[in-house]
Amino acid sequence: MTEETKAATDFGADVFGEEAINTYLSKDTAKKLQATIQEGKPLDPSIAGEVAHGIRHWAMDRGATHYTHWFLPMTGSTAEKHDSFLELKDGEPIMQFSGKNLIVGEPDASSFPSGGIRSTFEARGYTAWDPTSPAFIKRHANGATLCIPTAFCAYTGESLDKKTPLLRSMQALDRSLKRLMKLFGRGEAHSACTLGAEQEYFLVDREYWMKRPDLVLTGRTLFGAPSAKGQQLEDHYFGTIPDRVLSFMNDVERELWKLGIPAKTRHNEVAPAQFELAPQFEELNLASDHNMLVMDTLRNVAEKHGLKCLLHEKPYAGVNGSGKHNNWSVAYGGKNLLDPGTNPQENAVFLTMLCAIIEAVDRHADLLRASVAGAGNDHRLGANEAPPAVISVYLGDQLAEVVDRLERGVGGRAKKADTLQIGVDTLPPLPKDATDRNRTSPFAFTGNKFEFRAPGSSVCCSGPMTVLNTIVAEAVDRIAGELEKAKVAGKAKPGEHTAAFHNALQKILQASLREHKRVVFNGNGYEAEWPKEAAKRGLPNAPDTPSALAALVKKENAALFEKYGVMTRRELLSRHEIFLEEYAKRVRIEGACARDIASEMIFPAVKAEYLESVAAFEKAEKTGISSGTTALRESCVEVGAGLDALRAGILDLEHALAGSDEAAILSSMQALRTTADALEKRVSGKRWPLPKYRDMLFLY
Ligand code: ADP
Ligand code: MG
């Protein structure tokens, strides 16, 4: 077997997918399980025993001795609690895994954040298998574990995880789409949200990482003067991938392929030592689970290559941060609804979806912003190197023109003189590449999907995608409701809609666009003018996490999630509490870490430098040689003043840490950093206690 065929046959080898199902289960059970998976229904309890038995054998054939329910608690990472298959029966060891063990688990939930939902006297949490995300094998040096992707709930059924609301939001969007598509005369079909999550990350040599307590404890550098060469030359983006990194990437991809994750694209990113991995898109909940595994795999494989993978949104000041571009679309009956299409019927559906999405984003920009809020992303959003904190929609010139004409009801299809009526006169068939490349928009139409770029590199896709599904479900539902009221739909067969239907649709979309077009912005989002213009348009701009999270306590937002069955008010409020608390804790950890580094590492180095300078100056003066003493004196003054400033900065940060204002901690940290970074340029390189940016940022 060649390497190439091996890689291909290895694809999905560690996933309990179709092939394993057919090999390890009886024909009848395999068929029932497949149907369960396709329809996204709960597992039929009557087959659970056999499925569990089959999965165990499959897993043991792959070296697994343990199993775990694998879930996404509110910490933002993944959780596992391993149990062995081994059980003693009448004193004899046997290997066992029951249907019940497969379907539900009861991990003690008391140490996971619940935002008050799970009171301590009822600390039990329940994990329940999500059969649409297949079981998989996680390997370690000397063994393997069977992982069963699950949702995690409290005794009351309230969600304690990031997966449950996502699944509910997918159902909400499914209901809305079915309602709409029926009006277009389409028969009931499977709807699917799709996600392709482009993952950005940094790599750093493990040796340097170990010497940076800030990287170890917080994931980002809290100190560090800029490297003379950073990303000015723009020579890293798409550049030749260093050999060391390439072999890391190869290993990562091999691992991902085994897990059935279609890693597809890899390249250098804008910043030095920054890279990207993009998988081929998949159905949303699976893609979201897979992205969690991508992050795990990046971290694990890096270790084997003497590297550390940094998934923080802003590991280094002054160079680009990392995002996670969520490419999202919806398909109905296997057809992508965001593909402009080539006939009037498809165009009408496409335009309806487009208007619904514009409406959704404008109505709920605050929720989208909240969904990407976090201490790490605060350094990225709004900074001059990422989409601004204003949420706007980018359509590209051609589509913007089409939408503009639709809204105004002006005659003339784009660039031609016919009348633009949805479905009556065709839109120009839009070639896929018609959309311009725009890297500055937080929410960009890119040919046949939207790319939500505001999520940070470390975020779990579920949060932002739950919001997106829900707000689009609402807009689609509203438009469908209007169409139903117009009582013109649903009579015709596909492609045979009456003029009355199209007129009604056109009016509805026009009204929607008139109200919501303010959110469309096709310009450069990095320009200083844009936030001002956005303010004039009334678009929200939440500059930091606490202000962004405020969206979660608004009554109307709770009503939205409740209406679409995605989250109860209590669930939403609990999330607000959890996220705020997480933010505060992260800021405090950073603050304490900065204080420790400054007082335990930087201060002693500067002090030693100062004493050495003073001694050198005294010595020089005694020689009676006049030259050189000016430089030495000035250097003493500079370093001495720096030492004073450093001490004042440390005390200031101490003071802020004793208080309850996170913003004060952040600004004290920033001030201390400014002082320390200036001193980095004044202190002998040999003495400086932290690896420098110029060392860490270049990998060869
Ligand atoms: P870019 O130039 O932004 O890298 P790509 O064409 O490489 O664009 O696509 C980026 C991501 O978008 C990939 O993960 C790809 O699989 C995903 N993608 C493509 N089509 C869809 C779709 N219909 N739904 C969701 N994601 C999609
Ligand atoms: Mg992209």
XYZ file of C-alpha atoms and ligand atoms in Angstrom:
728
model
C 0.000 0.000 0.000
C 1.407 3.396 -0.862
C 1.545 6.131 1.737
C -1.154 7.922 -0.197
C -3.673 5.092 -0.135
C -2.869 4.447 3.496
C -3.701 8.031 4.407
C -6.966 7.739 2.509
C -7.957 4.410 4.087
C -6.988 5.748 7.490
C -9.589 8.458 7.088
C -12.195 7.891 9.773
C -10.413 4.766 11.057
C -10.912 5.930 14.641
C -14.573 6.846 14.220
C -17.532 4.572 14.763
C -18.944 5.490 11.359
C -20.722 3.679 8.581
C -18.090 1.043 7.992
C -17.704 0.178 11.674
C -21.466 0.174 12.143
C -21.903 -2.334 9.346
C -19.052 -4.509 10.587
C -19.823 -4.567 14.296
C -23.630 -4.474 14.362
C -26.278 -6.790 12.955
C -27.869 -5.654 9.711
C -31.102 -4.742 11.407
C -29.509 -2.747 14.211
C -27.110 -1.053 11.812
C -30.058 0.115 9.738
C -31.905 1.463 12.762
C -28.822 3.267 14.042
C -28.154 4.829 10.639
C -31.730 6.110 10.528
C -31.341 7.562 14.021
C -28.194 9.367 12.957
C -29.672 10.720 9.748
C -32.841 11.982 11.366
C -31.053 13.302 14.453
C -33.445 11.394 16.711
C -32.671 9.873 20.112
C -31.431 6.309 20.090
C -34.109 3.603 20.202
C -33.576 2.031 23.659
C -34.325 -1.441 22.295
C -31.124 -1.435 20.241
C -28.945 0.394 22.777
C -27.598 -2.827 24.271
C -26.433 -4.221 20.971
C -25.005 -0.894 19.821
C -23.030 -0.585 23.061
C -21.749 -4.129 22.686
C -20.660 -3.451 19.106
C -19.010 -0.144 19.956
C -17.082 -1.757 22.796
C -15.737 -4.501 20.564
C -14.803 -2.016 17.912
C -13.069 0.194 20.499
C -11.224 -2.720 22.111
C -10.003 -3.837 18.699
C -8.400 -0.406 18.577
C -6.750 -0.775 21.951
C -9.312 1.034 24.096
C -9.735 -0.097 27.684
C -11.776 2.864 28.887
C -14.718 4.934 27.748
C -15.850 8.430 28.502
C -18.764 10.650 27.740
C -17.174 13.582 26.004
C -18.939 16.909 26.470
C -18.611 20.658 26.243
C -19.162 22.234 29.659
C -19.409 25.986 30.048
C -15.676 26.245 30.684
C -15.239 26.427 26.928
C -13.069 23.332 26.730
C -13.988 19.679 26.506
C -14.595 17.432 29.494
C -14.124 13.719 29.986
C -14.448 11.328 32.902
C -13.009 7.932 32.113
C -14.419 4.599 33.245
C -12.840 1.289 32.385
C -14.740 -1.447 30.586
C -13.421 -3.720 33.294
C -15.904 -4.915 35.867
C -15.777 -7.658 38.447
C -18.588 -10.166 38.183
C -18.596 -12.735 40.991
C -14.972 -11.866 41.540
C -14.090 -12.492 37.893
C -12.901 -9.629 35.688
C -15.033 -9.117 32.590
C -15.212 -6.386 30.004
C -18.581 -4.700 29.957
C -20.306 -1.686 28.430
C -24.066 -1.503 28.675
C -26.639 0.331 26.615
C -27.306 2.533 29.610
C -23.616 3.442 29.862
C -23.760 4.441 26.229
C -26.901 6.546 26.405
C -26.546 8.414 29.694
C -23.836 9.252 32.150
C -23.986 10.970 35.506
C -20.782 12.880 36.044
C -20.669 14.888 39.238
C -21.353 18.330 37.916
C -20.596 20.318 41.018
C -17.294 21.699 39.822
C -18.463 22.924 36.434
C -19.734 26.483 36.105
C -23.517 26.486 36.037
C -24.351 30.119 36.695
C -26.655 29.129 39.540
C -28.685 26.555 37.601
C -27.389 23.546 39.425
C -27.708 24.067 43.139
C -25.111 22.246 45.171
C -27.597 19.885 46.785
C -28.450 18.542 43.332
C -24.956 18.359 41.981
C -25.649 15.600 39.528
C -25.412 16.372 35.867
C -26.477 14.100 33.070
C -24.720 13.464 29.824
C -26.758 12.102 26.937
C -25.398 10.688 23.691
C -25.799 12.803 20.587
C -25.802 10.051 17.953
C -25.386 12.585 15.137
C -21.810 13.034 16.331
C -20.171 9.611 16.134
C -18.148 7.947 18.863
C -14.401 8.116 18.352
C -11.130 6.855 19.771
C -8.707 9.119 21.515
C -5.205 7.738 21.658
C -2.397 8.427 24.073
C 1.114 7.068 24.387
C 0.192 3.662 25.811
C -3.509 3.233 25.288
C -6.773 4.551 23.976
C -10.176 5.715 25.180
C -13.579 5.427 23.572
C -15.193 8.892 23.494
C -18.940 9.303 23.213
C -19.995 12.845 22.293
C -22.786 13.904 24.605
C -24.923 16.804 25.697
C -24.688 17.801 29.353
C -27.764 18.810 31.358
C -28.907 19.326 34.923
C -31.455 17.111 36.633
C -34.135 19.606 35.588
C -33.196 19.233 31.922
C -31.633 22.686 31.810
C -28.521 22.781 29.709
C -25.141 23.008 31.388
C -23.158 22.863 28.180
C -22.486 24.480 24.836
C -23.891 21.686 22.707
C -27.500 21.519 23.866
C -28.483 25.048 22.816
C -26.706 24.509 19.503
C -28.767 21.417 18.752
C -31.921 23.263 19.764
C -31.047 26.218 17.537
C -30.544 23.875 14.598
C -34.024 22.514 15.197
C -35.429 26.032 15.387
C -33.890 26.957 12.069
C -35.111 23.696 10.592
C -38.707 24.504 11.588
C -38.499 27.978 10.097
C -36.952 26.740 6.880
C -39.604 24.071 6.430
C -42.265 26.737 6.867
C -40.635 28.966 4.277
C -39.772 26.287 1.750
C -43.319 25.000 1.820
C -44.394 28.435 0.625
C -41.984 28.103 -2.244
C -43.712 24.860 -3.122
C -40.858 22.632 -1.991
C -41.667 19.299 -0.441
C -40.460 18.555 3.057
C -36.753 17.798 3.041
C -33.782 17.509 5.346
C -32.365 20.891 6.236
C -28.796 21.244 7.366
C -26.683 24.069 8.670
C -23.106 23.720 7.543
C -19.918 24.990 9.097
C -16.344 25.189 7.922
C -14.242 26.655 10.737
C -10.905 28.108 9.656
C -8.604 27.859 12.653
C -5.735 30.298 13.159
C -2.975 29.586 15.664
C 0.584 30.460 16.631
C 3.449 28.088 17.241
C 6.280 28.803 19.612
C 9.294 26.763 20.630
C 8.530 24.885 23.816
C 11.819 25.992 25.413
C 10.839 29.636 25.137
C 7.304 28.932 26.265
C 8.574 27.312 29.463
C 10.509 30.449 30.308
C 7.442 32.664 29.940
C 5.136 32.324 32.951
C 2.699 34.617 31.162
C 2.353 32.197 28.242
C 2.116 29.240 30.577
C -0.545 30.772 32.811
C -2.494 33.075 30.525
C -1.754 32.019 26.956
C -0.473 35.443 25.964
C 2.619 37.527 26.534
C 1.953 40.201 29.139
C 5.334 41.818 28.450
C 7.572 42.053 25.427
C 8.970 44.881 23.369
C 8.324 44.662 19.648
C 10.774 42.782 17.480
C 12.619 45.004 14.972
C 11.143 42.807 12.286
C 7.552 41.807 12.778
C 5.028 41.515 10.002
C 6.029 44.737 8.189
C 7.301 43.004 5.083
C 4.161 40.905 4.796
C 6.445 38.072 3.821
C 4.919 35.433 6.026
C 1.387 35.236 4.620
C 1.176 32.234 2.302
C 4.971 32.032 2.465
C 6.955 28.835 2.332
C 6.088 26.779 5.355
C 9.213 26.031 7.421
C 10.140 22.356 7.407
C 9.712 21.956 11.116
C 6.211 23.379 10.927
C 5.309 21.348 7.888
C 6.142 18.108 9.616
C 4.041 19.260 12.557
C 1.154 20.007 10.190
C 1.500 16.613 8.530
C 1.199 14.871 11.863
C -1.774 17.007 12.824
C -3.575 16.179 9.599
C -2.901 12.466 9.883
C -4.406 12.510 13.361
C -7.398 14.513 12.211
C -8.047 12.287 9.227
C -8.114 9.256 11.504
C -10.812 11.050 13.477
C -12.765 11.627 10.284
C -12.006 15.346 10.286
C -11.471 16.528 6.725
C -8.511 18.865 7.280
C -7.988 20.402 3.888
C -6.040 23.619 3.757
C -2.927 24.768 5.586
C -0.911 27.908 5.189
C 1.159 30.583 6.848
C -0.923 33.434 8.223
C -0.166 37.157 8.327
C 1.936 37.271 11.501
C 5.251 35.489 11.808
C 4.808 32.063 13.462
C 1.073 32.237 12.754
C -0.656 29.534 10.729
C -4.082 28.372 9.646
C -5.839 25.068 9.269
C -9.148 24.793 7.425
C -11.261 21.666 7.188
C -13.835 20.980 4.546
C -17.234 22.037 5.833
C -19.584 19.574 7.527
C -22.948 19.645 9.243
C -22.812 22.211 11.986
C -22.879 20.195 15.209
C -20.368 17.715 13.879
C -18.126 20.498 12.576
C -18.343 22.206 15.943
C -17.297 19.033 17.796
C -14.587 18.526 15.225
C -13.212 21.988 15.786
C -12.821 21.172 19.483
C -10.839 18.113 18.432
C -8.799 20.192 15.994
C -7.750 22.458 18.860
C -6.933 19.453 21.063
C -4.939 17.822 18.292
C -2.983 20.996 17.522
C -2.014 21.262 21.168
C -1.118 17.591 21.583
C 0.868 17.172 18.408
C 2.817 20.385 19.058
C 4.245 18.777 22.200
C 5.718 15.956 20.149
C 7.518 18.472 17.956
C 9.000 20.493 20.799
C 6.474 23.219 20.103
C 3.549 24.840 21.850
C 0.416 25.764 19.991
C -1.003 29.094 21.131
C -4.731 29.381 20.544
C -5.064 32.679 22.400
C -6.597 35.499 20.352
C -3.652 37.801 20.944
C -0.485 36.060 22.092
C 1.730 38.966 21.015
C 1.074 42.687 21.132
C 1.646 44.547 17.909
C 1.221 41.598 15.556
C -1.985 40.131 14.192
C -4.264 38.216 16.470
C -5.925 34.891 15.710
C -9.511 34.317 14.769
C -11.714 31.424 13.911
C -13.626 32.169 10.757
C -16.968 30.438 10.934
C -18.091 29.764 7.355
C -21.792 29.076 7.675
C -24.575 28.203 5.327
C -27.872 26.348 5.215
C -28.870 23.616 2.827
C -32.326 22.262 2.131
C -32.752 18.890 0.520
C -29.031 18.891 -0.172
C -29.095 22.246 -1.988
C -27.187 25.177 -0.534
C -29.703 27.992 -0.072
C -26.960 30.615 -0.167
C -25.881 29.582 -3.620
C -27.288 32.304 -5.858
C -28.572 29.748 -8.333
C -29.199 29.975 -12.014
C -32.959 30.059 -12.394
C -35.602 32.509 -11.155
C -36.935 30.091 -8.577
C -33.540 29.546 -6.987
C -32.792 33.247 -7.166
C -35.943 34.061 -5.254
C -35.059 31.615 -2.499
C -31.514 32.950 -2.416
C -32.654 36.565 -2.152
C -35.157 35.694 0.536
C -32.458 34.011 2.594
C -30.096 36.898 2.001
C -32.670 39.438 3.186
C -33.537 37.268 6.171
C -29.892 37.126 7.187
C -29.392 40.875 6.774
C -32.513 41.440 8.863
C -31.343 38.964 11.501
C -27.891 40.486 11.832
C -29.257 44.003 12.048
C -31.902 43.120 14.618
C -29.493 41.153 16.779
C -26.022 42.537 16.182
C -25.801 42.849 19.945
C -26.247 39.093 20.401
C -23.716 38.230 17.727
C -21.264 40.556 19.436
C -22.014 38.963 22.801
C -21.425 35.510 21.326
C -17.811 36.347 20.534
C -17.063 38.276 23.730
C -14.209 37.193 25.957
C -11.101 38.490 27.640
C -8.873 37.218 24.817
C -10.976 38.506 21.942
C -11.113 41.983 23.508
C -7.523 42.440 22.361
C -8.506 41.566 18.844
C -11.916 43.076 18.166
C -11.671 46.737 17.579
C -7.911 46.657 17.535
C -6.473 47.777 14.244
C -5.987 44.311 12.892
C -9.247 42.485 13.115
C -12.845 43.127 12.265
C -14.042 46.010 14.438
C -16.421 45.410 17.315
C -19.214 46.836 15.148
C -21.116 43.984 13.548
C -21.912 44.736 9.906
C -22.633 42.699 6.786
C -20.431 42.719 3.715
C -22.052 41.784 0.432
C -19.532 42.831 -2.183
C -20.271 45.404 -4.870
C -22.197 43.237 -7.252
C -24.556 41.744 -4.729
C -24.900 45.088 -2.976
C -26.121 46.537 -6.246
C -28.628 43.743 -6.726
C -29.937 44.231 -3.209
C -30.065 47.971 -3.663
C -32.163 47.633 -6.801
C -34.430 45.136 -5.148
C -34.999 47.509 -2.272
C -35.700 50.496 -4.420
C -37.747 48.459 -6.861
C -35.872 50.242 -9.582
C -35.964 48.807 -13.027
C -32.859 47.302 -14.403
C -31.018 44.263 -13.357
C -27.542 44.962 -12.214
C -25.716 46.726 -15.025
C -28.583 46.090 -17.499
C -31.857 47.767 -18.226
C -34.533 45.126 -17.582
C -36.834 45.215 -14.637
C -35.651 43.426 -11.595
C -38.483 41.423 -10.188
C -37.617 38.428 -8.134
C -38.137 35.344 -10.107
C -39.851 37.083 -12.976
C -36.798 38.581 -14.513
C -33.728 36.702 -13.621
C -30.979 38.113 -11.581
C -27.694 37.972 -13.307
C -26.382 34.514 -12.559
C -23.743 35.320 -10.015
C -20.494 33.569 -10.619
C -19.012 32.240 -7.407
C -16.064 34.558 -7.495
C -18.159 37.642 -8.052
C -17.784 38.648 -4.452
C -14.755 40.709 -3.720
C -12.309 39.699 -1.105
C -12.783 41.753 1.983
C -10.840 40.790 5.059
C -12.063 43.589 7.261
C -15.723 42.704 7.605
C -16.915 40.723 10.595
C -19.694 39.085 8.609
C -18.994 38.690 4.933
C -20.842 37.005 2.095
C -18.262 34.912 0.295
C -19.955 33.479 -2.764
C -22.164 30.753 -1.326
C -21.887 31.167 2.442
C -21.392 33.778 5.105
C -18.115 33.999 6.904
C -18.440 35.154 10.512
C -14.948 36.348 11.287
C -15.384 37.936 14.681
C -15.110 34.702 16.711
C -11.769 34.390 18.444
C -9.353 31.555 17.794
C -10.029 29.768 21.072
C -13.816 30.025 21.073
C -16.106 27.013 20.885
C -18.098 27.433 17.650
C -21.320 26.496 19.401
C -21.908 29.884 21.019
C -21.740 32.078 17.930
C -23.487 29.466 15.790
C -26.339 29.075 18.283
C -26.987 32.799 18.058
C -26.724 32.876 14.286
C -29.135 29.969 13.822
C -31.630 31.451 16.240
C -31.708 34.945 14.813
C -31.965 33.632 11.250
C -34.717 31.240 12.362
C -36.630 34.253 13.634
C -36.184 36.298 10.458
C -37.092 33.402 8.175
C -40.097 32.680 10.346
C -41.218 36.283 10.186
C -40.917 36.464 6.416
C -42.741 33.154 6.046
C -45.489 34.489 8.305
C -45.901 37.591 6.143
C -46.065 35.467 3.037
C -48.698 33.253 4.582
C -50.730 36.311 5.445
C -50.536 37.401 1.829
C -52.281 34.095 1.039
C -50.666 33.727 -2.316
C -48.142 31.071 -1.677
C -48.004 27.335 -1.745
C -50.449 26.838 -4.549
C -48.053 26.600 -7.386
C -45.557 23.892 -8.122
C -41.868 24.695 -7.936
C -40.965 27.167 -10.623
C -44.570 28.070 -11.349
C -45.167 30.833 -8.915
C -47.754 33.361 -9.751
C -47.016 37.006 -10.252
C -49.033 37.616 -7.077
C -46.617 35.470 -5.083
C -43.636 37.310 -6.434
C -45.193 40.686 -5.870
C -45.975 39.814 -2.288
C -42.479 38.464 -1.727
C -40.920 41.496 -3.318
C -42.881 43.847 -1.058
C -41.927 41.919 2.038
C -38.233 41.860 1.140
C -38.259 45.527 0.183
C -39.740 46.502 3.513
C -37.182 44.370 5.304
C -34.280 45.868 3.393
C -35.505 49.396 3.959
C -35.468 48.794 7.671
C -32.250 46.817 7.900
C -29.916 47.876 5.108
C -28.053 50.127 7.525
C -26.144 47.036 8.656
C -24.703 46.519 5.175
C -21.241 48.005 4.880
C -19.007 47.286 1.937
C -16.151 49.622 2.805
C -12.958 49.142 4.719
C -13.799 48.187 8.284
C -10.347 49.189 9.513
C -10.795 52.840 8.663
C -11.175 55.195 11.583
C -14.221 56.713 9.893
C -16.243 53.515 10.051
C -17.045 53.419 13.774
C -18.218 57.032 13.494
C -20.365 56.245 10.477
C -21.664 53.141 12.265
C -22.678 55.246 15.246
C -24.608 57.568 12.915
C -26.409 54.552 11.522
C -27.303 53.488 15.039
C -25.293 50.275 14.959
C -24.177 49.046 18.358
C -20.475 49.047 19.200
C -19.648 47.247 22.415
C -15.945 47.807 22.985
C -15.366 45.176 25.660
C -16.692 41.962 27.100
C -18.792 43.307 29.988
C -20.603 45.767 27.726
C -21.066 43.121 25.024
C -22.452 40.575 27.470
C -25.102 43.052 28.585
C -27.083 41.860 25.543
C -27.768 38.609 27.364
C -29.794 40.253 30.094
C -32.104 42.172 27.777
C -35.710 41.061 28.117
C -36.327 40.935 24.380
C -33.350 38.663 23.843
C -34.530 36.227 26.487
C -37.921 36.268 24.774
C -36.295 35.447 21.435
C -34.410 32.415 22.755
C -37.483 31.255 24.615
C -39.766 31.641 21.629
C -37.521 29.450 19.499
C -36.944 26.895 22.238
C -33.196 27.464 22.312
C -32.715 28.647 25.873
C -34.956 29.540 28.755
C -34.524 32.886 30.403
C -32.841 31.139 33.301
C -30.414 29.363 31.014
C -29.573 32.610 29.270
C -29.060 34.498 32.528
C -26.889 31.703 33.869
C -24.698 32.061 30.819
C -24.404 35.781 31.348
C -23.233 35.121 34.873
C -20.772 32.409 33.819
C -19.230 34.496 31.040
C -18.882 37.607 33.179
C -17.280 35.623 35.940
C -14.924 33.915 33.536
C -13.940 37.298 32.150
C -13.245 38.719 35.597
C -11.221 35.675 36.584
C -9.140 35.753 33.453
C -8.355 39.439 33.875
C -7.398 38.826 37.507
C -5.151 35.909 36.635
C -3.429 38.073 34.054
C -3.089 40.933 36.520
C -1.597 38.720 39.209
C 0.720 37.090 36.704
C 1.910 40.475 35.401
C 2.555 41.643 38.946
C 4.556 38.500 39.734
C 6.646 38.662 36.592
C 7.318 42.355 37.111
C 8.314 42.023 40.734
C 10.042 38.639 40.684
C 11.771 38.700 37.330
C 11.905 42.124 35.735
C 12.529 44.251 38.820
C 15.564 42.214 39.977
C 17.041 42.326 36.466
C 16.614 46.086 36.223
C 17.983 46.516 39.727
C 21.105 44.523 38.855
C 21.518 46.564 35.689
C 21.151 49.769 37.673
C 23.686 48.745 40.328
C 26.121 47.688 37.658
C 25.684 51.008 35.843
C 26.183 52.962 39.042
C 29.319 50.988 39.896
C 30.652 51.474 36.384
C 29.979 55.189 36.575
C 31.742 55.542 39.936
C 34.683 53.583 38.676
C 34.922 55.644 35.525
C 34.796 58.897 37.454
C 37.664 57.776 39.643
C 39.887 57.189 36.649
C 39.603 60.872 35.848
C 38.897 60.082 32.197
C 36.162 62.468 31.201
C 34.807 60.675 28.134
C 32.244 57.958 28.708
C 31.077 59.291 32.027
C 28.233 61.270 30.433
C 26.866 58.151 28.797
C 27.224 56.165 31.999
C 25.590 58.894 34.065
C 22.660 59.187 31.642
C 22.257 55.468 31.570
C 22.144 55.397 35.386
C 19.503 58.103 35.362
C 17.419 56.338 32.735
C 17.560 52.910 34.306
C 17.078 54.390 37.762
C 14.022 56.313 36.631
C 12.754 53.107 35.006
C 13.291 51.264 38.261
C 11.226 53.863 40.104
C 8.496 53.699 37.486
C 8.499 49.920 37.624
C 8.049 49.918 41.375
C 5.257 52.488 41.125
C 3.602 50.425 38.405
C 3.753 47.261 40.485
C 2.186 49.040 43.451
C -0.475 50.487 41.223
C -1.332 47.054 39.864
C -1.367 45.627 43.396
C -3.853 48.296 44.315
C -6.058 47.560 41.304
C -5.957 43.840 42.057
C -7.222 44.527 45.556
C -10.236 46.339 44.119
C -13.167 45.073 42.129
C -12.738 46.951 38.863
C -11.395 44.788 36.048
C -10.945 47.784 33.763
C -8.586 49.310 36.355
C -6.575 46.075 36.434
C -6.277 46.084 32.658
C -5.131 49.681 32.501
C -2.601 49.215 35.316
C -1.265 46.160 33.520
C -0.935 48.146 30.336
C 0.912 50.973 32.087
C 3.254 48.520 33.776
C 3.881 46.829 30.475
C 4.780 50.103 28.797
C 7.368 50.771 31.495
C 8.782 47.252 31.377
C 8.914 47.104 27.574
C 10.891 50.364 27.490
C 13.305 48.929 30.050
C 13.760 45.818 27.893
C 15.581 48.106 25.467
C 17.775 49.541 28.240
C 18.834 46.372 29.998
C 21.556 44.061 28.753
C 20.054 41.316 26.574
C 21.889 38.658 28.543
C 20.255 39.802 31.720
C 16.696 40.146 30.470
C 14.753 37.350 32.174
C 12.164 36.652 29.469
C 12.630 35.299 25.942
C 12.206 38.161 23.501
C 9.674 38.600 20.710
C 12.423 38.352 18.120
C 13.351 34.921 19.448
C 9.850 33.568 19.802
C 8.318 34.877 16.599
C 10.576 33.210 14.086
C 10.541 29.476 13.528
C 12.968 27.854 11.164
P -11.208 31.173 2.022
O -10.677 31.778 0.797
O -11.901 32.154 2.909
O -10.185 30.332 2.766
P -12.509 28.684 1.186
O -13.257 28.512 -0.100
O -11.204 28.003 1.342
O -12.414 30.228 1.497
O -13.481 28.191 2.307
C -13.256 28.398 3.620
C -14.111 27.444 4.412
O -15.473 27.570 4.019
C -13.752 25.966 4.226
O -13.747 25.350 5.477
C -14.888 25.482 3.366
O -15.118 24.095 3.502
C -16.032 26.298 3.927
N -17.243 26.265 3.102
C -17.360 26.208 1.771
N -18.654 26.096 1.409
C -19.384 26.094 2.558
C -20.769 25.982 2.870
N -21.676 25.853 1.934
N -21.122 26.003 4.167
C -20.206 26.127 5.125
N -18.913 26.241 4.897
C -18.480 26.207 3.637
Mg -11.540 32.704 4.780
